[in-house]
Every structure is written in structure tokens, then in C-alpha cells.
Coordinates of C-alpha atoms in Angstrom, one line a residue:
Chain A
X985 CA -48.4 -11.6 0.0
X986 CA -46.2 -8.7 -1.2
X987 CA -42.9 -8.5 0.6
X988 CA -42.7 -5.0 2.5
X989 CA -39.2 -3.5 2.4
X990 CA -38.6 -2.1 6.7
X991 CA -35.0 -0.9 6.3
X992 CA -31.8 -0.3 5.0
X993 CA -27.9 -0.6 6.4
X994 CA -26.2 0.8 3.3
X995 CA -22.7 -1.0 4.4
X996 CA -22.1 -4.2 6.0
X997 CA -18.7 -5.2 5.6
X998 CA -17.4 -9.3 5.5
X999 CA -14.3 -10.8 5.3
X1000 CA -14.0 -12.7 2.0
X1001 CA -11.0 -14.8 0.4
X1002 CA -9.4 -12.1 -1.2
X1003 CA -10.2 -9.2 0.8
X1004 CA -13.2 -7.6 2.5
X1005 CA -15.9 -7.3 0.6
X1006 CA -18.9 -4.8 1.1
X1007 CA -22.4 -5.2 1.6
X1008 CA -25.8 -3.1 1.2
X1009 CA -28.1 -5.0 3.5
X1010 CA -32.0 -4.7 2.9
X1011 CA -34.5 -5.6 5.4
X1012 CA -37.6 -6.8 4.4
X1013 CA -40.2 -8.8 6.3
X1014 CA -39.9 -11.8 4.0
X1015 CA -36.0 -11.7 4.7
X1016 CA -32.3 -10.2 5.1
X1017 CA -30.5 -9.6 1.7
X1018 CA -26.9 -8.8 1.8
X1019 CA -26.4 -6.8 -1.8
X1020 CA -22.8 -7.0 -3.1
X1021 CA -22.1 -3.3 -3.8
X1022 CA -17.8 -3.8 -3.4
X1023 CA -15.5 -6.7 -3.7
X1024 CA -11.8 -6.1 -2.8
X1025 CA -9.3 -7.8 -4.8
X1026 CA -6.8 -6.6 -1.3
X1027 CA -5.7 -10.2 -1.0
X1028 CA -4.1 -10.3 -4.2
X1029 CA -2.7 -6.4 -3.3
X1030 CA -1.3 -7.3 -0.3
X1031 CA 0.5 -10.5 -1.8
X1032 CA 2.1 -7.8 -4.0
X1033 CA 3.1 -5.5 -1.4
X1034 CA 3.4 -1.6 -0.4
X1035 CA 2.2 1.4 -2.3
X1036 CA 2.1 0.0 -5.4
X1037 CA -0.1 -3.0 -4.1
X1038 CA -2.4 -0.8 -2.8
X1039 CA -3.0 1.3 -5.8
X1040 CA -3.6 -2.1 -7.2
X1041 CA -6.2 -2.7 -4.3
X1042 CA -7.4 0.6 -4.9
X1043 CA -7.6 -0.2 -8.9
X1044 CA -8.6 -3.5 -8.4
X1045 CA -12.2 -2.7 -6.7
X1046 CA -15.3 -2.6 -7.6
X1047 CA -18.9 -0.8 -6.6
X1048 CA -21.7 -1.3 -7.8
X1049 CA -24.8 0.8 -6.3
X1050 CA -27.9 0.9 -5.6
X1051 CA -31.3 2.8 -4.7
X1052 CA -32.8 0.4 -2.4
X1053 CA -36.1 2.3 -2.0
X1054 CA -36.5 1.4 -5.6
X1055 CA -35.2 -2.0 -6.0
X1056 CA -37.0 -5.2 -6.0
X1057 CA -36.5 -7.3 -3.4
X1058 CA -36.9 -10.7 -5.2
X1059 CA -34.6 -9.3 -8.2
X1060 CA -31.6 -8.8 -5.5
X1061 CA -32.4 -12.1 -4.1
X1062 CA -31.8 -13.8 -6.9
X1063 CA -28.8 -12.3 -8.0
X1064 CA -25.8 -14.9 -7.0
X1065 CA -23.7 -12.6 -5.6
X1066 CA -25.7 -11.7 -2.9
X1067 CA -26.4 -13.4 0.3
X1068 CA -29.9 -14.1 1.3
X1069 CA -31.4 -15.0 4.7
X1070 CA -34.9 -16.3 5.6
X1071 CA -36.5 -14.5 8.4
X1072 CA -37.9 -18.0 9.6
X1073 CA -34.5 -19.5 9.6
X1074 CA -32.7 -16.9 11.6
X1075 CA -32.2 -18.5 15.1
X1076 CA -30.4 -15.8 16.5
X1077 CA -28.8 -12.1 16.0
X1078 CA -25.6 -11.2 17.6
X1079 CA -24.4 -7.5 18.6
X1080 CA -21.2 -6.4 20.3
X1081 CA -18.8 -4.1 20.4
X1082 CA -15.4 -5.3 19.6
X1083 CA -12.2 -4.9 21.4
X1084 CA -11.1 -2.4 18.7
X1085 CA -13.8 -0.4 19.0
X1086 CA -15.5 -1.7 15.8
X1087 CA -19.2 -2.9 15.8
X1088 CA -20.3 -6.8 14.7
X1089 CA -23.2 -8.4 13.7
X1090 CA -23.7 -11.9 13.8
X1091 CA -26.7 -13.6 12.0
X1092 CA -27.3 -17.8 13.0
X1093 CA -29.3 -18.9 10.7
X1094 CA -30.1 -22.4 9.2
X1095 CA -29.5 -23.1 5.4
X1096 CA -31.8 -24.9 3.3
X1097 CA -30.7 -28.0 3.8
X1098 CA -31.1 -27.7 7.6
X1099 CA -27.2 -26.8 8.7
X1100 CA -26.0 -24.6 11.3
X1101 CA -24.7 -21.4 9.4
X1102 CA -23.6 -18.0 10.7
X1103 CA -22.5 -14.7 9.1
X1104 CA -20.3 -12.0 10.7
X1105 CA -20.5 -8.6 9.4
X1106 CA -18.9 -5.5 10.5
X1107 CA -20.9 -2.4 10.4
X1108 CA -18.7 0.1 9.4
X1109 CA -20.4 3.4 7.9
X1110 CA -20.4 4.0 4.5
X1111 CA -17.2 6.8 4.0
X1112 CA -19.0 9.3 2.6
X1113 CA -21.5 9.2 5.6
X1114 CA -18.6 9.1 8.1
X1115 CA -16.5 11.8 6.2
X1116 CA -19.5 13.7 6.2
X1117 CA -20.3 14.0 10.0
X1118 CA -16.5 14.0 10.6
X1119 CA -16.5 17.6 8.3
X1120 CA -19.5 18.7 10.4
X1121 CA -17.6 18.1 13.9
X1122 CA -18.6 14.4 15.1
X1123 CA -16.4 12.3 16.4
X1124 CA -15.8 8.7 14.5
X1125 CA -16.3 6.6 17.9
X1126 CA -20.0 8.4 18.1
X1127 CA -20.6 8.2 14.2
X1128 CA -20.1 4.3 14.7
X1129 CA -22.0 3.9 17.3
X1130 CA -25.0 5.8 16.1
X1131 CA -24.8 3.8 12.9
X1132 CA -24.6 0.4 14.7
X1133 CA -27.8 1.7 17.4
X1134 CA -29.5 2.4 14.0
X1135 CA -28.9 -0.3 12.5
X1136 CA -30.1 -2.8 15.6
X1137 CA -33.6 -0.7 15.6
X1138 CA -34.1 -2.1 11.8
X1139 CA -33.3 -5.5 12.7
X1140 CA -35.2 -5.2 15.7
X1141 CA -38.0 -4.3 13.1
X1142 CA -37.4 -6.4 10.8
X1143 CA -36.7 -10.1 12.2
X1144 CA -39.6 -12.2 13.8
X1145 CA -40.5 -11.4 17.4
X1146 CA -39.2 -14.2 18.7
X1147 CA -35.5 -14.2 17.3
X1148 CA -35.8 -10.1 18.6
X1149 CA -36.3 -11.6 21.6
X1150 CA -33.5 -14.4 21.8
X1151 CA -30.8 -12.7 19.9
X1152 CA -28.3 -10.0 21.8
X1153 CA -28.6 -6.7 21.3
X1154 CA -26.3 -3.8 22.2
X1155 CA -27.4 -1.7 25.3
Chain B
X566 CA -12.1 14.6 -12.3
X567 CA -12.6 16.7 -9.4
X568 CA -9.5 18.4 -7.4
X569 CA -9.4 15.9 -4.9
X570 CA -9.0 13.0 -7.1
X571 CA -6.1 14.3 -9.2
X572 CA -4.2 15.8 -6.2
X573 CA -4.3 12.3 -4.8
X574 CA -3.2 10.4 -8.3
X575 CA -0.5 13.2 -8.2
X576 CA 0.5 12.8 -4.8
X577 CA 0.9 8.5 -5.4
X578 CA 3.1 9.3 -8.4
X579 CA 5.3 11.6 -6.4
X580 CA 5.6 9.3 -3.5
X581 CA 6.2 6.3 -5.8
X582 CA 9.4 8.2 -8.0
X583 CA 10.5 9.1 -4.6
X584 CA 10.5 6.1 -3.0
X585 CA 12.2 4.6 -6.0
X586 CA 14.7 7.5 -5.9
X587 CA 15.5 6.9 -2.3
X588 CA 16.0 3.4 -2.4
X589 CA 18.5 4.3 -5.5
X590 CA 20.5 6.5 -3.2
X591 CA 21.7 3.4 -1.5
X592 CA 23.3 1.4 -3.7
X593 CA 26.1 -1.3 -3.1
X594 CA 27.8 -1.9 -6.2
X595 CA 30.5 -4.7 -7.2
X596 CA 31.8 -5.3 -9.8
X597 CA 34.2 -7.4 -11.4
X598 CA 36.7 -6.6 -14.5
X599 CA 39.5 -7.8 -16.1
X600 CA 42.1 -5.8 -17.9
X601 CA 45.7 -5.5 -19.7
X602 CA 48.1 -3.1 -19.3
X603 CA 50.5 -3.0 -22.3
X604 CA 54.2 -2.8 -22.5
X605 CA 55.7 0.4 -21.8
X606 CA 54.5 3.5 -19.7
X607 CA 50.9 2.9 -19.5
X608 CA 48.4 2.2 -16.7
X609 CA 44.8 1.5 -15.9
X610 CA 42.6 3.1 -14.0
X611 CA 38.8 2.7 -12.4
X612 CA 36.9 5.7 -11.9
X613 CA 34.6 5.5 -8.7
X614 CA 31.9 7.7 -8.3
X615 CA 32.3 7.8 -4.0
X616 CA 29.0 8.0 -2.4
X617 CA 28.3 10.6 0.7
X618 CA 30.4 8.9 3.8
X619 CA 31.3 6.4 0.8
X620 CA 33.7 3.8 0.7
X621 CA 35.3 1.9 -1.8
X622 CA 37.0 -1.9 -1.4
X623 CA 38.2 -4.8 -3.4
X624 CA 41.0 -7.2 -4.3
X625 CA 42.9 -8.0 -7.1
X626 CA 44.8 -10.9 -8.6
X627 CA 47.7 -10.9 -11.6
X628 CA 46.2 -13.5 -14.4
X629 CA 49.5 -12.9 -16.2
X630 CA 52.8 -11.3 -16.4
X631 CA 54.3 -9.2 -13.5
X632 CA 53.1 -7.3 -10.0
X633 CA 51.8 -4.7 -10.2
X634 CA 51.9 -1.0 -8.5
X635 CA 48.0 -0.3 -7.4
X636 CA 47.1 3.2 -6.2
X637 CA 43.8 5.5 -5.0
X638 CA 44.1 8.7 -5.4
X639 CA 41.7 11.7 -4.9
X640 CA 40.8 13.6 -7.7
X641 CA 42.9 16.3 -7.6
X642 CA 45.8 14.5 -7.0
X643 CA 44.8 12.4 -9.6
X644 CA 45.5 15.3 -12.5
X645 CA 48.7 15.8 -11.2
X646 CA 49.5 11.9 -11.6
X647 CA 48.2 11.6 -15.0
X648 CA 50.1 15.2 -16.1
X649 CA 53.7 14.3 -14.5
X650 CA 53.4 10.7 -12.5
X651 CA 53.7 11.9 -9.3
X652 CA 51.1 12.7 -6.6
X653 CA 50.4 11.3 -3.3
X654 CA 48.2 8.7 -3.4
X655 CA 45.3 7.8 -0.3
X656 CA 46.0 3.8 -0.3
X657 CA 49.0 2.0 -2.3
X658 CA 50.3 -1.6 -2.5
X659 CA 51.7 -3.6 -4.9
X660 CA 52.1 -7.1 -5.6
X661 CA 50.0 -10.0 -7.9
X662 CA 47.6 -9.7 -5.8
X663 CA 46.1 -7.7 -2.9
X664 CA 43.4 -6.0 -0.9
X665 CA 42.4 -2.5 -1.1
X666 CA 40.1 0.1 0.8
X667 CA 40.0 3.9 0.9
X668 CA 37.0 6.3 2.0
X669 CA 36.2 9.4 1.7
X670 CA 34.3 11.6 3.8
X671 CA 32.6 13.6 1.1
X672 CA 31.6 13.1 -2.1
X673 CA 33.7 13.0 -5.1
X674 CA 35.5 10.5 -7.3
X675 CA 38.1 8.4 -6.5
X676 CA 40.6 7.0 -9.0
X677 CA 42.1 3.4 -8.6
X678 CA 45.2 3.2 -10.5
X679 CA 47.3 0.2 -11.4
X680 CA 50.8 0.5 -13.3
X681 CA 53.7 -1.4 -13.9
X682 CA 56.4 -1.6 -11.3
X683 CA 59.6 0.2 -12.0
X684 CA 61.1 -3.2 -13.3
X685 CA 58.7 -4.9 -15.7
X686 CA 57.6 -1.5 -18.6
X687 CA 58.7 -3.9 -20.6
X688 CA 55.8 -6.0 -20.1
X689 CA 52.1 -6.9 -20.5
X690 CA 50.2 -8.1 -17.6
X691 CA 46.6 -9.6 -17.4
X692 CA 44.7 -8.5 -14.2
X693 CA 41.2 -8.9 -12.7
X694 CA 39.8 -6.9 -10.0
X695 CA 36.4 -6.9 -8.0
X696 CA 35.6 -3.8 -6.1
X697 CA 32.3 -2.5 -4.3
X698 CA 31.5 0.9 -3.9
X699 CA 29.0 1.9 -1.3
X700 CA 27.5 4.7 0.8
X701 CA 24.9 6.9 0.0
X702 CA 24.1 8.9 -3.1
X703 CA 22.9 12.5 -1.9
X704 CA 21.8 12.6 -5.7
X705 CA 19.1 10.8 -5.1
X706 CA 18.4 10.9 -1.5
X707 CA 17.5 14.5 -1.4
X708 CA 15.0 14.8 -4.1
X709 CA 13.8 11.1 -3.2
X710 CA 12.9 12.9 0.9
X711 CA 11.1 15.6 -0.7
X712 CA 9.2 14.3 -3.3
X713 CA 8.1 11.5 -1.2
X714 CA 7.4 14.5 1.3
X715 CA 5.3 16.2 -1.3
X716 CA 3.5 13.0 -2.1
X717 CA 2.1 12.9 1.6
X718 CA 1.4 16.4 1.7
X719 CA -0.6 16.4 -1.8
X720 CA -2.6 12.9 -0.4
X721 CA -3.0 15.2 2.7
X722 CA -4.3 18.1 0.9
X723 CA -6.9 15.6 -1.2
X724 CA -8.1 14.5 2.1
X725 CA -9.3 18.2 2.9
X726 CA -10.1 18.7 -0.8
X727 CA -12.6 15.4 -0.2
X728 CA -14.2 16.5 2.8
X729 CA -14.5 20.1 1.5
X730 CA -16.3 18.5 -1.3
X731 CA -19.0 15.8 0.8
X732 CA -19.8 18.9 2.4
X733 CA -20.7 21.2 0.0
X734 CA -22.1 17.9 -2.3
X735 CA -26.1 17.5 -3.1
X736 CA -27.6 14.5 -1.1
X737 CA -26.9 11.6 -2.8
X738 CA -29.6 9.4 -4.1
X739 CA -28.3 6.4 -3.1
X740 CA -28.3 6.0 1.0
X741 CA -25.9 6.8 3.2
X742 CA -27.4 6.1 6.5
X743 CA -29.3 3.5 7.9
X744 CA -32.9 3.8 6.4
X745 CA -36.2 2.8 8.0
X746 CA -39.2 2.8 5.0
X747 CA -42.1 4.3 4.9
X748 CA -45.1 2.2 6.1
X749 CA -43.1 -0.1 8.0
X750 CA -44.5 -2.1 10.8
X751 CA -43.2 -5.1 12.3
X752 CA -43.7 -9.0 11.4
X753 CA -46.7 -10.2 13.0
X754 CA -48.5 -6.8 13.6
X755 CA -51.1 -5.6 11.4
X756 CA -50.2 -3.2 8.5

């Protein structure tokens, strides 16, 4: 059966060893792909310090990009950098709103070899998105919510009924 | 390169030579030196660049031969000491060894002086001295606040430049906002 792409969040960000790293995450009915589009080299910035560190950081990035409407879903998948989850192995979703007014997904999932495994992502905006609706007057509180609201009606779409049903959504 | 992007490599430059430049205009220098001063009418002196609210301190020891006279002097009276051997000095003392401080409220240049006493032109004598100078270097610390001011306002400015430009910018191929397909419908439903 051909996979059916339901949805896009362009940016997903995670917490990696040496910095945050940045996700494109495509929904499909098959599964969730988290597509590496930017990987921070920050840690090794910040272990040099102060302006110059962060034009290191800054230096140090990369992006790669993406038009999801056109890509294929298995060749993203099989790229190593990217994460991939199962839709039948996601137990649950997770959505909140965190202290600092950020918004987190969590997705618990089982790996293939049957363990426990969870992924926290932050969904942060991409900045041209946010820059752009900050230029035309919105404020960044209502930009990040309307991004995470958006982003919870894809998953909502795109995960089995039953995990849509267990998993905790924002109201 | 569009405006933004070279007003904010320019702006990083400026903040980085002015951040070096202000962390130069506080230096705290010591040295140490050793010196003779031969037989006759001769002396030595140290040149110290004094710093804004500056200060300059030390000590100094006789390696060989006799005490010696040790004097600061401003600048002006300096000249007079070095055209006829008299002038009043800010700080004197004299012996083979001793401590020293003078400060000056503004900038300028202080001259440390040592001689031979009245008794001993006849002879050499070794001497070391250590002295720091510190304060603050208006040299540096002016340009350093204003081009690390100008940095910020040129990062500021590329902010504005960046907006300016998303706005006015084509939509981009790539997504920027959560994107549902076309012909989506959910697992377990019918297509």
C-alpha cells in the first residue's frame, strides 16, 4: 500500500550532544519522520566562549532543506540522520506548555527491539515564519501557540486512533 | 549578499575590535629591569606612560655599589631636571633599596629617576627595579565604547534590514508553516 504523506511541522527542535539540533518532521500514515535539516555544533561554541564562540556556533551550522511535498517518504527514512517512528509503535503523544512559555512534544514509542523509548521535541517555529508574522504585527506568544495548535491537528491526523485517543493534547 | 547580512558581519567585527580595545584600556603592567649607572654625573630614568586616574608603584634593590637617590617627577618638571638638575620631584627616597608610589590624576607621563647620591659620582652601581603601572587607558577605552556601540547598533539595524526583507520576500518553496497535504484522511478511514 502506498504510504500517504498527511502533514508537515517544518521545525521540531531536540537537544542533542553538542547543541540543539533541528528537525523537519513529516507525517505520513505509515509513520513520523524526524528530517535533520540543522545540527548545531553550539556545544563546542560555548566551550569556547563569548562572541567569538558564537560566531563559531553561527559558522559552525548546518541546514540542509527540504520540499516535503515532493520528497519520498521511504528515501528520508532511510537516511541515518533522521529519526524514524512507527505509527504502530507509538504508545503515547505528549503536549504541554512549558514553564517558559515554550511548547513540547513528547512521542513514547517502542523501538524495534521492544524497549521503552521517548523523544522530546520543542516546537519552535521556523524564524523566517516567526519573523514574518512578528513584521506583520503578531505577537511571538500567539505565533507559538498557533504553530503548536497546528501542529497537534496533524498528529491528531496522522497517528492511529487509538494513541489520539490515549496521548495528551493541548486544550 | 544582501544588506542585512553584511551589516551584521560588519557589526560582529566592530563589536569584536571593540571589545578587544576595551579590554586593552585596562591594563596592569609590571615589569622588572635591571640597570647601571656609570661613574660620574649620570642617571637613569623609566618613562611611565600614567593611565587615566593611573598609578604607578614598585621597589627597588642596589645589586651593587652605592644607594642611590630615586625620584618621580611630572613631566614638566622633568625638563627642568634633565636641563639644570633641579626640580621638585612628586615622590623621593633614597637608599639600596625602597618602595615607591606616585599617582596622577590625569593622564600624562611620569618619570622615575634614579642618580647617584651626592657622595658616591665616583661610582658604578648595579640596580633592579619592578614597578606596575595601572589605571585606565582613555586611548583605548573611548573608541573601544563606541565601536562596540556601533557594533550593536549595525546588528540592530540588520535585524530591521531582515524583517524588511521576509516581508517583501516571494513565498518560499520550502514550508514554513505547519502543512496539512492534499487528500489526507485519517488512518483507519477510507480514502
Amino acid at each position: 500500500m502506498e504510504e500517504r504523506k498527511i502533514g508537515l511541522v517544518p521545525r521540531v527542535v531536540m537537544s542533542g550532544a553538542l547543541g540543539p539540533k533541528e528537525y523537519g518532521l513529516l507525517l505520513t500514515d505509515q509513520r513520523l519522520i524526524f528530517v535533520l535539516e540543522k545540527a548545531s555544533k553550539a556545544g563546542v561554541a560555548a566551550a569556547l566562549g563569548g562572541v567569538i564562540g558564537a560566531a563559531i556556533a553561527e559558522a559552525a551550522t548546518q541546514k540542509r532543506e527540504y520540499v516535503y511535498a515532493d520528497a519520498d517518504p521511504g528515501t528520508l527514512a532511510r537516511d541515518e540522520k533522521n529519526i524514524t517512528v512507527q505509527n504502530t509503535s507509538i504508545q503515547k503523544l505528549r503536549m504541554k506548555r512549558t514553564m517558559g512559555g515554550a511548547y513540547q512534544m513528547t512521542v513514547e514509542y517502542a523501538s524495534d527491539d521492544g524497549k521503552a523509548r521517548k523523544l522530546n521535541g520543542f516546537l519552535h517555529p521556523p524564524q523566517d515564519m516567526l519573523a514574518a508574522k512578528k513584521a506583520g504585527g503578531a505577537r511571538t506568544k500567539v505565533v507559538l501557540e498557533e504553530y503548536a495548535m497546528k501542529s497537534q491537528e496533524a498528529l491528531k491526523l496522522a497517528v492511529p486512533p487509538v494513541v489520539a485517543m490515549n496521548s495528551e493534547w493541548l486544550s | 549578499m544582501n544588506k542585512s547580512r553584511i551589516f551584521q558581519i560588519v557589526g560582529l567585527v566592530l563589536v569584536l575590535i571593540g571589545l578587544f580595545a576595551l579590554l586593552s584600556s585596562f591594563p596592569d603592567n609590571t615589569k622588572t629591569e635591571t640597570f647601571t649607572i656609570p661613574s660620574g654625573a649620570y642617571f637613569y630614568r623609566f618613562q611611565a606612560p600614567l593611565l587615566y586616574d593611573g598609578e604607578v608603584h614598585g621597589n627597588f634593590t642596589v645589586t651593587a655599589g652605592d644607594p642611590v637617590k630615586m625620584m618621580i617627577f611630572t613631566e614638566p618638571e622633568y625638563k627642568k631636571y634633565e636641563q639644570t638638575g633641579v626640580a621638585v620631584p612628586i615622590f623621593t627616597t633614597s637608599g639600596s633599596s625602597g618602595t615607591f608610589s606616585a599617582k596622577e590624576a590625569g593622564t600624562g607621563t611620569l618619570y622615575m629617576v634614579f642618580a647617584h647620591t651626592s657622595d658616591a659620582y665616583e661610582n658604578t652601581t648595579d640596580t633592579q627595579i619592578t614597578y606596575t603601572l595601572s589605571g585606565v587607558a582613555i586611548t583605548f577605552l573611548v573608541p573601544g565604547i563606541i565601536l562596540v556601540g556601533a557594533g550593536v547598533a549595525m546588528a540592530v539595524l540588520s535585524r530591521r534590514f531582515r524583517r524588511a526583507e521576509i516581508a517583501s520576500a516571494p513565498p518560499s518553496p520550502v514550508a514554513t508553516d505547519v502543512t496539512l497535504f492534499k487528500d489526507q484522511t485519517p488512518p483507519g478511514s477510507q480514502p
